[in-house]
Short mmCIF file of C-alpha atoms in Angstrom, two decimals:
data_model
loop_
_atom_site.label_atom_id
_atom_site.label_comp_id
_atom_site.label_asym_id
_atom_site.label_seq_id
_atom_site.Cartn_x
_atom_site.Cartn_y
_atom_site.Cartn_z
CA UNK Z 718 10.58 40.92 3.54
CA UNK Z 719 13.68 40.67 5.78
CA UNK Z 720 17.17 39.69 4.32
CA UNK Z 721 17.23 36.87 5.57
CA UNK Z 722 14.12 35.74 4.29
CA UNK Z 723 14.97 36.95 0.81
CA UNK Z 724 17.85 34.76 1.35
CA UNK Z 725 15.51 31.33 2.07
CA UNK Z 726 13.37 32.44 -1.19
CA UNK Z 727 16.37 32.74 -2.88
CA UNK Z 728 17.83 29.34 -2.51
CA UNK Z 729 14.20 28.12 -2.97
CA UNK Z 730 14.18 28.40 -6.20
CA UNK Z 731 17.65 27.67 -6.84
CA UNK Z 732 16.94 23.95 -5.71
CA UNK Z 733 16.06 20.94 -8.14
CA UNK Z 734 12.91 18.54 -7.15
CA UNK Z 735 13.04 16.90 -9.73
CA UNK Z 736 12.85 13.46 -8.60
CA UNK Z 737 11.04 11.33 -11.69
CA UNK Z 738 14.26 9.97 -12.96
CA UNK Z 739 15.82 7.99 -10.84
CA UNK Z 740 19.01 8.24 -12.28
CA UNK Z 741 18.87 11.79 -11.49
CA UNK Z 742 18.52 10.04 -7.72
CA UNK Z 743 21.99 10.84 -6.14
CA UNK Z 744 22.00 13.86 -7.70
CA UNK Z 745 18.78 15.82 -6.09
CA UNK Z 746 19.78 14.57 -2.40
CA UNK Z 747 21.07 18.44 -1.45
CA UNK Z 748 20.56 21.91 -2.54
CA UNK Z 749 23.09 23.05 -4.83
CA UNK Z 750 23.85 25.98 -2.79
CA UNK Z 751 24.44 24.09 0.26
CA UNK Z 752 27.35 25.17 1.91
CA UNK Z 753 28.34 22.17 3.83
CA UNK Z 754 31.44 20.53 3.06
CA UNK Z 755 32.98 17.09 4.33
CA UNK Z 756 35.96 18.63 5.05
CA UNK Z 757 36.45 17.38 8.27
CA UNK Z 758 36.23 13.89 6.91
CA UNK Z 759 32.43 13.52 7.35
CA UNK Z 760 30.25 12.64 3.92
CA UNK Z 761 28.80 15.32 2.76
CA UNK Z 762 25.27 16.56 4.20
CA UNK Z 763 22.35 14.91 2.60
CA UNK Z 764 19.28 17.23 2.30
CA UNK Z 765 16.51 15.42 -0.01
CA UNK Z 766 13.13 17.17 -0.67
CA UNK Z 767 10.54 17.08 2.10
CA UNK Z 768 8.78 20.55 2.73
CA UNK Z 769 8.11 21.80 5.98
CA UNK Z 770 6.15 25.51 4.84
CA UNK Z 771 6.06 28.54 6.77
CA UNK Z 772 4.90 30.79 4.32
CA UNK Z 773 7.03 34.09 3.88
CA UNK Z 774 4.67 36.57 1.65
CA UNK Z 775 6.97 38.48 -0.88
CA UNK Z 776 5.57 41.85 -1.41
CA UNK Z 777 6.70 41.91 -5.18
CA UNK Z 778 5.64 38.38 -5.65
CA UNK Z 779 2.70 37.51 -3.75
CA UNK Z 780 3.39 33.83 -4.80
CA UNK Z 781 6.61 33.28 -4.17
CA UNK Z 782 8.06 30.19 -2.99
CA UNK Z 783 7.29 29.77 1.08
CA UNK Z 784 10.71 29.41 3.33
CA UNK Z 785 11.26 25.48 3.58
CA UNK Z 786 12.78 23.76 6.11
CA UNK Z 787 13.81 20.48 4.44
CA UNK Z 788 13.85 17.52 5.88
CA UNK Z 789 16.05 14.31 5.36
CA UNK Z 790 13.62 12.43 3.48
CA UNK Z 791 14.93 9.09 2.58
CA UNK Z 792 13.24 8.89 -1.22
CA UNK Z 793 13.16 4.75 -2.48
CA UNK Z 794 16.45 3.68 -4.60
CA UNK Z 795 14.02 0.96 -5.80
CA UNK Z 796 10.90 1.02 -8.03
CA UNK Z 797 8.58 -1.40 -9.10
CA UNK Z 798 6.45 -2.35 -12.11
CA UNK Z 799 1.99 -1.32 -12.42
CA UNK Z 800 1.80 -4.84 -11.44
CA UNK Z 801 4.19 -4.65 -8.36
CA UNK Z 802 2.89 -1.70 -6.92
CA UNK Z 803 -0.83 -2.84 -7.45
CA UNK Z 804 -0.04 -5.83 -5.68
CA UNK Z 805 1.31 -4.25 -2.63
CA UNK Z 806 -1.68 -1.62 -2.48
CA UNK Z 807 -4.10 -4.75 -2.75
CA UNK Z 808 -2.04 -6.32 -0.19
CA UNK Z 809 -2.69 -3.15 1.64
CA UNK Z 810 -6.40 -3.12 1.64
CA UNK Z 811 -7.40 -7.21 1.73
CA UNK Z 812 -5.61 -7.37 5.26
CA UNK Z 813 -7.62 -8.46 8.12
CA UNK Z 814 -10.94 -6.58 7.08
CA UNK Z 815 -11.69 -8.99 4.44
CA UNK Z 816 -13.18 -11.37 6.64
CA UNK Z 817 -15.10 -8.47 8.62
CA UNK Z 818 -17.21 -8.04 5.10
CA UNK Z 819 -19.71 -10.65 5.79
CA UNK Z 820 -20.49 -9.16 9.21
CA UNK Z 821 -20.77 -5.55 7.53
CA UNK Z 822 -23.37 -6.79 5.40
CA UNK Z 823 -25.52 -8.73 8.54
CA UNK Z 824 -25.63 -4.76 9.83
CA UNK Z 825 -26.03 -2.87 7.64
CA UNK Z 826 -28.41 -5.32 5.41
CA UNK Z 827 -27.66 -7.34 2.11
CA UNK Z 828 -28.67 -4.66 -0.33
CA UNK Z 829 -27.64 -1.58 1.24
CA UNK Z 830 -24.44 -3.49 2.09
CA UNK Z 831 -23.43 -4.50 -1.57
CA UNK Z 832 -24.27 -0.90 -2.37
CA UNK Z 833 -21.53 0.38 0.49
CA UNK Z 834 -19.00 -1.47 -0.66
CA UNK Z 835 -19.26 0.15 -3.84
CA UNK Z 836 -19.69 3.17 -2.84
CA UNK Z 837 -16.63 3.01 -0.74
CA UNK Z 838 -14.41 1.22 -3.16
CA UNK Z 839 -15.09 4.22 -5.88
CA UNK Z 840 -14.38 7.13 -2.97
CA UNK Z 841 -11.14 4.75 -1.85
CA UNK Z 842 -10.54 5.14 -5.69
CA UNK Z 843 -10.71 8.71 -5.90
CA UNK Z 844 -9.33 9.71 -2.73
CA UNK Z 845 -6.12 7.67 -3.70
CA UNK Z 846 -5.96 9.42 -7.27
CA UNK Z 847 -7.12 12.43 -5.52
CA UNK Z 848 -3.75 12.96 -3.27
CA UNK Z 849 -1.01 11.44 -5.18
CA UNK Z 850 -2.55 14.04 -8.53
CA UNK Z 851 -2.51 16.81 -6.35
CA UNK Z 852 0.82 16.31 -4.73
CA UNK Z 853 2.59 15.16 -7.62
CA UNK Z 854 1.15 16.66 -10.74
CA UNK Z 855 -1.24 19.62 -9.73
CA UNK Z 856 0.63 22.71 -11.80
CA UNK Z 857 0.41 24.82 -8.67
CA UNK Z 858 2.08 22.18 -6.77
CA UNK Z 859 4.20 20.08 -8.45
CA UNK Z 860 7.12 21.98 -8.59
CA UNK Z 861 7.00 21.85 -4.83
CA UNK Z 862 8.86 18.90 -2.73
CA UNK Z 863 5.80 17.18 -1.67
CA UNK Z 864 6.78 13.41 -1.54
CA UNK Z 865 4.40 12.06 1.61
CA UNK Z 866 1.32 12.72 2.89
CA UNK Z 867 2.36 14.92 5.65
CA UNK Z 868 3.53 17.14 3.22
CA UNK Z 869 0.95 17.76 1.62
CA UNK Z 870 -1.26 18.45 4.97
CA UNK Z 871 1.56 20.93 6.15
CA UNK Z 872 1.24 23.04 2.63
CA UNK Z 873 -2.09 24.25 3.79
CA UNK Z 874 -2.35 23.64 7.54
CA UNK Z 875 1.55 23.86 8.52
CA UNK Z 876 2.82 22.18 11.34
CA UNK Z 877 -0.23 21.01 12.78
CA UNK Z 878 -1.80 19.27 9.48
CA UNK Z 879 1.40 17.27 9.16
CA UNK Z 880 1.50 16.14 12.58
CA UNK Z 881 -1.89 15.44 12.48
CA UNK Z 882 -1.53 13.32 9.24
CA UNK Z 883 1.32 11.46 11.65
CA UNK Z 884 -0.87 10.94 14.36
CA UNK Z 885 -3.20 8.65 12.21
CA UNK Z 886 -0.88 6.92 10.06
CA UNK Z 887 0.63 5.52 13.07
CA UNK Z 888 -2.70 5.07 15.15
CA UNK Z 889 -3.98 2.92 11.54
CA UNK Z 890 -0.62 1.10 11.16
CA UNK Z 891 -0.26 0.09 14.49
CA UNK Z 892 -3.66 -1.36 15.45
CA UNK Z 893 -3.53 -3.15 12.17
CA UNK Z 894 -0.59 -4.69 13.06
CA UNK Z 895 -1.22 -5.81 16.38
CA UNK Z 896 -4.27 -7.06 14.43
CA UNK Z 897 -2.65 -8.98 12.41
CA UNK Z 898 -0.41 -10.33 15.15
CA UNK Z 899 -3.76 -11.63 17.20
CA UNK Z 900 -5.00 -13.39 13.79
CA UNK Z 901 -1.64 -15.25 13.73
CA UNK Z 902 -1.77 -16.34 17.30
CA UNK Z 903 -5.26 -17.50 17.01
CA UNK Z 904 -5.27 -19.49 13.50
CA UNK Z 905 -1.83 -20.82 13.37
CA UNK Z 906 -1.53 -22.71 16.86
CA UNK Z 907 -5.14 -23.67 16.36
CA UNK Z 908 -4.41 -25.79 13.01
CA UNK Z 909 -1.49 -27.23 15.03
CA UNK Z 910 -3.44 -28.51 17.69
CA UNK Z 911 -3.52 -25.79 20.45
CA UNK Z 912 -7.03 -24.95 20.94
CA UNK Z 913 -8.09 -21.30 21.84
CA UNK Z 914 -7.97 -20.33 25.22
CA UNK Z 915 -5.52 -23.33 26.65
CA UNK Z 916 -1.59 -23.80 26.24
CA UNK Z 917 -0.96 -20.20 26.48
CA UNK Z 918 2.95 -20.65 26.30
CA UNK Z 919 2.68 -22.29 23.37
CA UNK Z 920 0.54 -20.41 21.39
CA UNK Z 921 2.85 -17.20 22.39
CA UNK Z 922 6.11 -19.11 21.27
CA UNK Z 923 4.72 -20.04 17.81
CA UNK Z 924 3.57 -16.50 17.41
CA UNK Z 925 6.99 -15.36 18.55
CA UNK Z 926 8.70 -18.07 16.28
CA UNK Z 927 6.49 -17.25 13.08
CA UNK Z 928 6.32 -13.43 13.46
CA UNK Z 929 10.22 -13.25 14.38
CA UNK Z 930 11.44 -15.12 11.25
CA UNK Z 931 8.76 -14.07 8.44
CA UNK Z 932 7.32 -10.99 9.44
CA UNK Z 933 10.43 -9.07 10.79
CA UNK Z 934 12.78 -9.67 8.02
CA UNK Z 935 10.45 -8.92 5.26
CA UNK Z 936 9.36 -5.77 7.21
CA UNK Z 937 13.38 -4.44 7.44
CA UNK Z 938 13.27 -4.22 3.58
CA UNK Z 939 14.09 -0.37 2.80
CA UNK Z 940 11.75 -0.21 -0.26
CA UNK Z 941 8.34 -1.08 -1.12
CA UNK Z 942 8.74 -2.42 -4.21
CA UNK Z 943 10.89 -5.46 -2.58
CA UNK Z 944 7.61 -6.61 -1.31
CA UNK Z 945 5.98 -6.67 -4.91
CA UNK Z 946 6.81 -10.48 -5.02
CA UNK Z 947 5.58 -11.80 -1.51
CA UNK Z 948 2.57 -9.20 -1.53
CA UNK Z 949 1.58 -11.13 -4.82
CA UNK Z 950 1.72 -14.65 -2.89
CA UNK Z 951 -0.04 -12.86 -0.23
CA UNK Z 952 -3.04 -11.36 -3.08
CA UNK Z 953 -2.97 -15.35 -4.22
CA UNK Z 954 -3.46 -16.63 -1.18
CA UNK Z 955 -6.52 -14.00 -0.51
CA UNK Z 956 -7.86 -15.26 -3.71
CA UNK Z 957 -8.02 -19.04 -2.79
CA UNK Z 958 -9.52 -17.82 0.63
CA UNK Z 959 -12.36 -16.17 -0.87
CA UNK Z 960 -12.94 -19.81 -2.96
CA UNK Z 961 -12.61 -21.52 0.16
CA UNK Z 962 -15.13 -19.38 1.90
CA UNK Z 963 -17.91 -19.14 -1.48
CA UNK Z 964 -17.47 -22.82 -1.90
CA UNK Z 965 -17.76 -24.42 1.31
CA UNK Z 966 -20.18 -22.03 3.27
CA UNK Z 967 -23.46 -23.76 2.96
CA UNK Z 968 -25.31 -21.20 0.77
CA UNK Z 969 -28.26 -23.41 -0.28
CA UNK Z 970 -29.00 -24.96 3.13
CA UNK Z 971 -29.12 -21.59 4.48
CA UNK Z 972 -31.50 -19.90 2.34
CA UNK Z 973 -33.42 -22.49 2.10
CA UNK Z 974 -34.17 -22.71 5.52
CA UNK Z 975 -34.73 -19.04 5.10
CA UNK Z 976 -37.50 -19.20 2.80
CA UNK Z 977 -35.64 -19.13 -0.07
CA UNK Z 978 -33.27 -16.65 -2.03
CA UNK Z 979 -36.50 -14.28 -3.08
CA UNK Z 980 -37.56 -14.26 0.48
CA UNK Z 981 -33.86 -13.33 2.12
CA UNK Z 982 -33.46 -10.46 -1.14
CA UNK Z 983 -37.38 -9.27 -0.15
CA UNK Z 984 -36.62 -9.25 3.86
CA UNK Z 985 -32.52 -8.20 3.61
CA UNK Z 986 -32.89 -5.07 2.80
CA UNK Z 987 -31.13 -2.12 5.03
CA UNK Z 988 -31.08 -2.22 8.61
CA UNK Z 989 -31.13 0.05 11.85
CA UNK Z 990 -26.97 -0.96 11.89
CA UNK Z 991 -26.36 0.59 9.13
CA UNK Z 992 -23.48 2.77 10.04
CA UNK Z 993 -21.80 -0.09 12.02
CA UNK Z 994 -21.36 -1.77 8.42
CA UNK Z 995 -20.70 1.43 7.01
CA UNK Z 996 -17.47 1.65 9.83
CA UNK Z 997 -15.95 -1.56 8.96
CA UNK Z 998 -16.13 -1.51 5.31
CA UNK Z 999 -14.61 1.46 5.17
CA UNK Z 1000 -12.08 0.59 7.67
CA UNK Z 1001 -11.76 -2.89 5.58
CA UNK Z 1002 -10.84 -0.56 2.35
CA UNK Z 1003 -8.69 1.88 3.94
CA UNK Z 1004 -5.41 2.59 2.50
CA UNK Z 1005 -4.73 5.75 2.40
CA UNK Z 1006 -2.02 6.22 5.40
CA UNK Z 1007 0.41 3.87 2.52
CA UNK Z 1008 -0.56 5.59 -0.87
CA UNK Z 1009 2.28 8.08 -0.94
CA UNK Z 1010 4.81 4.66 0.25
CA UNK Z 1011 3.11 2.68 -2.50
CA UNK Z 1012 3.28 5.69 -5.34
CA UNK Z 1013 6.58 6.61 -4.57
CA UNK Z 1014 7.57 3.42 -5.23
CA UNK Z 1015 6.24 3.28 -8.73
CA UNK Z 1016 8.55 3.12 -11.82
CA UNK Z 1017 7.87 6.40 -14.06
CA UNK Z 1018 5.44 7.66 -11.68
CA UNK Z 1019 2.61 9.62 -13.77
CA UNK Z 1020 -0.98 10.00 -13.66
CA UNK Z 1021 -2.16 7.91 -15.94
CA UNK Z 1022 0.12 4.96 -14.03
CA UNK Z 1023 -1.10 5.84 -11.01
CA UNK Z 1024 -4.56 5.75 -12.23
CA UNK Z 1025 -3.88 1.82 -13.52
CA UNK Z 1026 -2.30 1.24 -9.71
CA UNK Z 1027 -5.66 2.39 -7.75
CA UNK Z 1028 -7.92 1.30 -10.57
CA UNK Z 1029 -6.66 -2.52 -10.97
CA UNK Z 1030 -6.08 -2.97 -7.08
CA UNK Z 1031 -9.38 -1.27 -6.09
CA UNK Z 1032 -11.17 -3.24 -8.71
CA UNK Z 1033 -9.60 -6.62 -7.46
CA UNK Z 1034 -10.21 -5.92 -3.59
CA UNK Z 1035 -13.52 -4.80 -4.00
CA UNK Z 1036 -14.47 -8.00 -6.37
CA UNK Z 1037 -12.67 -10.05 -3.43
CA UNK Z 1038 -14.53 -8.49 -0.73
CA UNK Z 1039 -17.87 -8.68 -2.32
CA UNK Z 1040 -17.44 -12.27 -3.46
CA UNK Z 1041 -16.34 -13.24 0.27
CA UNK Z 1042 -18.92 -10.77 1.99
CA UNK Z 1043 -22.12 -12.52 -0.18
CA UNK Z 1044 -21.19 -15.43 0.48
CA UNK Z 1045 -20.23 -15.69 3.86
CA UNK Z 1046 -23.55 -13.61 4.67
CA UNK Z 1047 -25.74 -15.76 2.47
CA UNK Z 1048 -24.30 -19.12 4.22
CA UNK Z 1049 -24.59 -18.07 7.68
CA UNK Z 1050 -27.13 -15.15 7.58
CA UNK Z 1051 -28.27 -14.13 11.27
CA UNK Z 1052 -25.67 -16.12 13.04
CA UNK Z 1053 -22.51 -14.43 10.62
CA UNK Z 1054 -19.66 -13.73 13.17
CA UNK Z 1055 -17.42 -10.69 13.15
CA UNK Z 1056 -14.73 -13.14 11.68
CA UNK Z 1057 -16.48 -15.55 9.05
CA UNK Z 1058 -14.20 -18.15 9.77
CA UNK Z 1059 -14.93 -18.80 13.39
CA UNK Z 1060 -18.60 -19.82 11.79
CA UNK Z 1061 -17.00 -22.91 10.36
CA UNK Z 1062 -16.49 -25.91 12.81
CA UNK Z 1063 -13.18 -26.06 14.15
CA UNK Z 1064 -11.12 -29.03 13.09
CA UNK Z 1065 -12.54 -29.60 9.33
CA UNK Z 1066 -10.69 -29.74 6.68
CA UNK Z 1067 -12.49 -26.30 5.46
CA UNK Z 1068 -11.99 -24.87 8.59
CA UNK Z 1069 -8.37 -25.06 8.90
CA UNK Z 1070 -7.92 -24.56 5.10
CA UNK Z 1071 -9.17 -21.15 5.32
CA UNK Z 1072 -7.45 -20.46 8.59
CA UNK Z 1073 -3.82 -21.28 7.14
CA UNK Z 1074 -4.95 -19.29 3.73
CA UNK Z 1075 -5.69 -16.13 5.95
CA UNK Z 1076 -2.29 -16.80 8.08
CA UNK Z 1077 -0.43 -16.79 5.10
CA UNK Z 1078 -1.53 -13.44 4.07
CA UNK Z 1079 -0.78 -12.01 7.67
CA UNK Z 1080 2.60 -12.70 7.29
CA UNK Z 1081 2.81 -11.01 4.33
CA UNK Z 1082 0.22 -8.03 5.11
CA UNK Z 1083 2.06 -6.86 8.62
CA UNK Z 1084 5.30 -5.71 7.02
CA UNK Z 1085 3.04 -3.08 4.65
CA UNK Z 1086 1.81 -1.90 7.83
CA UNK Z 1087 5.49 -1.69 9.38
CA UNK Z 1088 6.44 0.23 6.52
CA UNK Z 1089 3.82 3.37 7.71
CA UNK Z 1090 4.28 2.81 11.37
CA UNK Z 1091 8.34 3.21 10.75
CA UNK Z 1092 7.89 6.33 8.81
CA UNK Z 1093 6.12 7.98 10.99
CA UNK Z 1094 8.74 7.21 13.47
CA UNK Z 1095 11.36 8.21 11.45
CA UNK Z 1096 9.72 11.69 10.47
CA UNK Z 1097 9.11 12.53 14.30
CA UNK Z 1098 12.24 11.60 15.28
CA UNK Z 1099 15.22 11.60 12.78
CA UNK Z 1100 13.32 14.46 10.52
CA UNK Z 1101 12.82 11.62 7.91
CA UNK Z 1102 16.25 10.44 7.51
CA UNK Z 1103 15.74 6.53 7.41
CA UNK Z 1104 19.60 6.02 6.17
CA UNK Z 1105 21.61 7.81 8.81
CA UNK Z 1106 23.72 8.79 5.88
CA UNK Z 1107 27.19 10.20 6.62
CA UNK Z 1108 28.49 7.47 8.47
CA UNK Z 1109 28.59 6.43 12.21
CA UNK Z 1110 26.81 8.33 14.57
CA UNK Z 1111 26.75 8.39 18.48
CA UNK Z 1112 24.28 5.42 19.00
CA UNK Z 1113 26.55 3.09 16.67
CA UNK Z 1114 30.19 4.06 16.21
CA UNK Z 1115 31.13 0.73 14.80
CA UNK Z 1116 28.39 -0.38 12.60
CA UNK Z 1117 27.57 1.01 9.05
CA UNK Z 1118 26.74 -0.61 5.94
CA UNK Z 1119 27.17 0.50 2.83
CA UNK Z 1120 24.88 0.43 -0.13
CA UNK Z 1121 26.20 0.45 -3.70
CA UNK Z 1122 24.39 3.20 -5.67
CA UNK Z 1123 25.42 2.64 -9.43
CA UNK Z 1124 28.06 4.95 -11.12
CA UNK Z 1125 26.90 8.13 -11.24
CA UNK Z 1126 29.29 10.86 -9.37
CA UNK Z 1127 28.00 14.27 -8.33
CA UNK Z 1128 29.51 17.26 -9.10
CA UNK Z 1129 32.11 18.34 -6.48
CA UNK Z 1130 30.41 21.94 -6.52
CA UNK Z 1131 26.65 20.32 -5.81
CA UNK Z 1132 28.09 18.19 -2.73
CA UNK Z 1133 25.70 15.67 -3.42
CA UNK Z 1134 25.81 12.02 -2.26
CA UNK Z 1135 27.85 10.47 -4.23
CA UNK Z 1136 31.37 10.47 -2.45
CA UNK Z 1137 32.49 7.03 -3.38
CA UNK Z 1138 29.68 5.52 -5.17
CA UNK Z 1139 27.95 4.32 -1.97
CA UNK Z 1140 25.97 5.72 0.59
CA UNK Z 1141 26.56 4.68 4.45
CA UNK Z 1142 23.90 2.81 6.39
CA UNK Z 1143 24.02 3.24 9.94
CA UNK Z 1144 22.86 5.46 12.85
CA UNK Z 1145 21.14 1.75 14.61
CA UNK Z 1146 21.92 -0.02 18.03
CA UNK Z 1147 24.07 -3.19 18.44
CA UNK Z 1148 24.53 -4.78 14.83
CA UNK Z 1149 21.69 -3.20 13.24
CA UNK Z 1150 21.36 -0.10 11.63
CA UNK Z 1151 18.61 2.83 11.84
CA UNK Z 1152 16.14 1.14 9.47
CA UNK Z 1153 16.78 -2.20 11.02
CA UNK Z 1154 16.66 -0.77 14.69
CA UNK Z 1155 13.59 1.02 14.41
CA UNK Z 1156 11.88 -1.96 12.62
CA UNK Z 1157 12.20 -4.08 15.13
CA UNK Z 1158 11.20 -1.73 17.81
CA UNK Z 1159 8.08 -1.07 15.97
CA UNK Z 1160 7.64 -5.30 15.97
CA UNK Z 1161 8.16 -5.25 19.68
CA UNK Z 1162 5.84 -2.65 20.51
CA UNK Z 1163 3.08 -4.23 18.83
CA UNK Z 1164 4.11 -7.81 19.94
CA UNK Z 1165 3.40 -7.00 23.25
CA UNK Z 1166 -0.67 -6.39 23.19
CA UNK Z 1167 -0.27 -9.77 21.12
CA UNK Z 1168 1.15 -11.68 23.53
CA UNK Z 1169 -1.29 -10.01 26.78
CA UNK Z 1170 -4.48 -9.99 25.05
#
């Protein structure tokens, strides 16, 4: 082992992850034995835990502690509630998809689709217990900075797991929101009068108006858990949808034509489309990219709290989904659409009920989505710090803001944080800082498929 190795392994294990108490927050933002100072005027640097591993083998210790090359992980200054954080994961997973369910069920067949969707709401389950237990609580690993989900691909697989990890979190949080973006520019001008496929200006300006005002603020929050309240509106509003849909799709007309309900249950069985079902109810459950976001956000994060989180909010979305998928199958059977609600005649009162229901929760569904997509950036390109702490920086000279952390003071000797009880915000172009910049970027990049296609 060469000195200077011995030297990484040594201030390895003279670091402190511990990052459960989050008035411990300002204090775990640098090594200890960092040896930057701000004596040139600068805040000090800020180092928080995010491991990079190249493993260095220790020929005493065969398990010593890899190198690290930390990154500037920005870690959440607020947490939220079981309830909170189960509303944003269901938030999470009844996006879009829901309305896909009924369609997954004409494919892959009424039985075999019922039996899917449970079969992928218990693996969502225990893949989402699966990573936040091993990362956070597994005794070989949880002494080990592993706070995201790249991390935890890069312990095993290095550099190439944790930008592969990347890769897909933005590829899933990007479609979904340019997804999203599509829904709101075809329900939303439609219940206003602007019927699909004509008055193309207008249906871009009210999808540049609505998205602009609601979805861009709400997505520039810096922590999950200050969407707990609107993704609760948004769960709500998923709940009244799937009412709209069981009440007013014409079940009994349907089946009866059909030969009755025996008949459809005898004939529905599983069908040569199987696996298309299969693909978009697990793509309608998946929400893995955002558990780390989510779980890091919870207050007193533990396994048995985490366990309530994925429990309650797979329970609920799977209930929701079958409810909507049933039912929406049942009343339109053969002629089920890939979105339910274009099977309802434009213009009724059910129709555009269910259109302004599912609206609502795009609104409030994108900025979970911005969330992972602005991550990822962030990772890739600032090596994870979302704050720009230290003050101004070359893109924005003039602009910081500054965040009031409580009372807490570091220890002059630990050069943490804690400077003059505030961290600086900036690092961003024009007004806006690096949080702010990148979020809208993100909006922009996806705004623009929404506005050709």
């Amino acid at each position: 082992m060469t000195t200077e190795e011995s030297d990484g392994a040594t201030k390895y294990h003279n670091m402190d992850f511990n990052y459960d108490n989050d008035d411990d927050y300002q204090q775990h933002q640098s090594p200890t034995n960092n040896n930057n100072s701000s004596s040139s005027g600068g805040a000090p640097t800020i180092r928080p835990a995010a491991l990079e591993t190249e493993a260095a083998t220790d020929n005493n210790n065969p398990r010593a502690a890899p190198t690290s090359k930390l990154s500037e992980l920005s870690l959440p200054k607020k947490k939220s509630s079981i309830l909170g954080a189960s509303s944003n994961l269901v938030n999470s997973i009844v996006g879009a998809g829901i309305i896909g369910i009924p369609y997954a069920l004409r494919m892959s067949g009424l039985w075999a689709g019922v039996l899917l969707l449970l079969l992928v709401a218990v693996l969502t389950d225990k893949s989402l217990r699966l990573l936040i237990e091993q990362a956070s609580f597994h005794p070989k690993l949880h002494h080990l900075p592993i706070h995201t989900f790249e991390d935890l691909a890069s312990y095993p697989y290095g550099k190439f797991g944790s930008a592969f990890v990347l890769f897909n979190m933005f590829i899933m949080a990007y479609g979904a929101m340019v997804a999203y973006l599509l829904i709101i520019k075809d329900t939303v001008p439609t219940v206003l009068g602007y019927q699909h496929g004509e008055n193309l200006l207008e249906r871009n300006l009210i999808l540049i108006i609505t998205s602009l005002f609601i979805m861009v603020p709400l997505s520039m929050q810096r922590d999950m858990a200050s969407l707990s309240c609107t993704s609760a509106i948004s769960v709500t509003a998923d709940m009244i949808l799937v009412v709209f849909v069981a009440v007013f799709s014409p079940v009994s007309e349907t089946v009866e034509e059909n030969g009755g309900f025996g008949s459809v249950l005898r004939n529905d069985g599983i069908n040569n489309t199987l696996f298309v079902g299969l693909g978009i109810l697990s793509t309608a459950m998946a929400c893995q990219h955002s558990a780390f976001i989510v779980a890091n956000s919870l207050e007193n994060k533990t396994a048995k709290r985490w366990s309530w989180v994925t429990k309650q909010s797979i329970g609920l979305s799977a209930v929701l989904c079958a409810i909507l998928g049933i039912s929406g199958y049942l009343g339109f059977l053969g002629e089920t659409q890939g979105d339910v609600l274009n099977n309802f005649p434009l213009g009724t009162v059910q129709a555009d009920g269910a259109r302004i229901l599912l609206a609502f929760t795009m609104f409030f569904t994108y900025p979970m989505e911005s969330f992972v997509a602005r991550h990822v950036l962030i990772m890739l390109i600032h090596n994870g710090d979302m704050d720009a702490r230290g003050g101004c920086t070359l893109e924005n000279e003039s602009r910081v803001e500054e965040e009031e952390l409580g009372d807490e003071v570091g220890d002059g000797d630990d050069l943490t944080v804690s400077t003059s009880r505030s961290i600086i915000e900036g690092g961003g172009l024009l007004c806006m800082n690096r949080r702010q910049t990148w979020t809208l970027l993100v909006y922009l990049s996806t705004l623009l498929p929404a506005l050709i296609f």
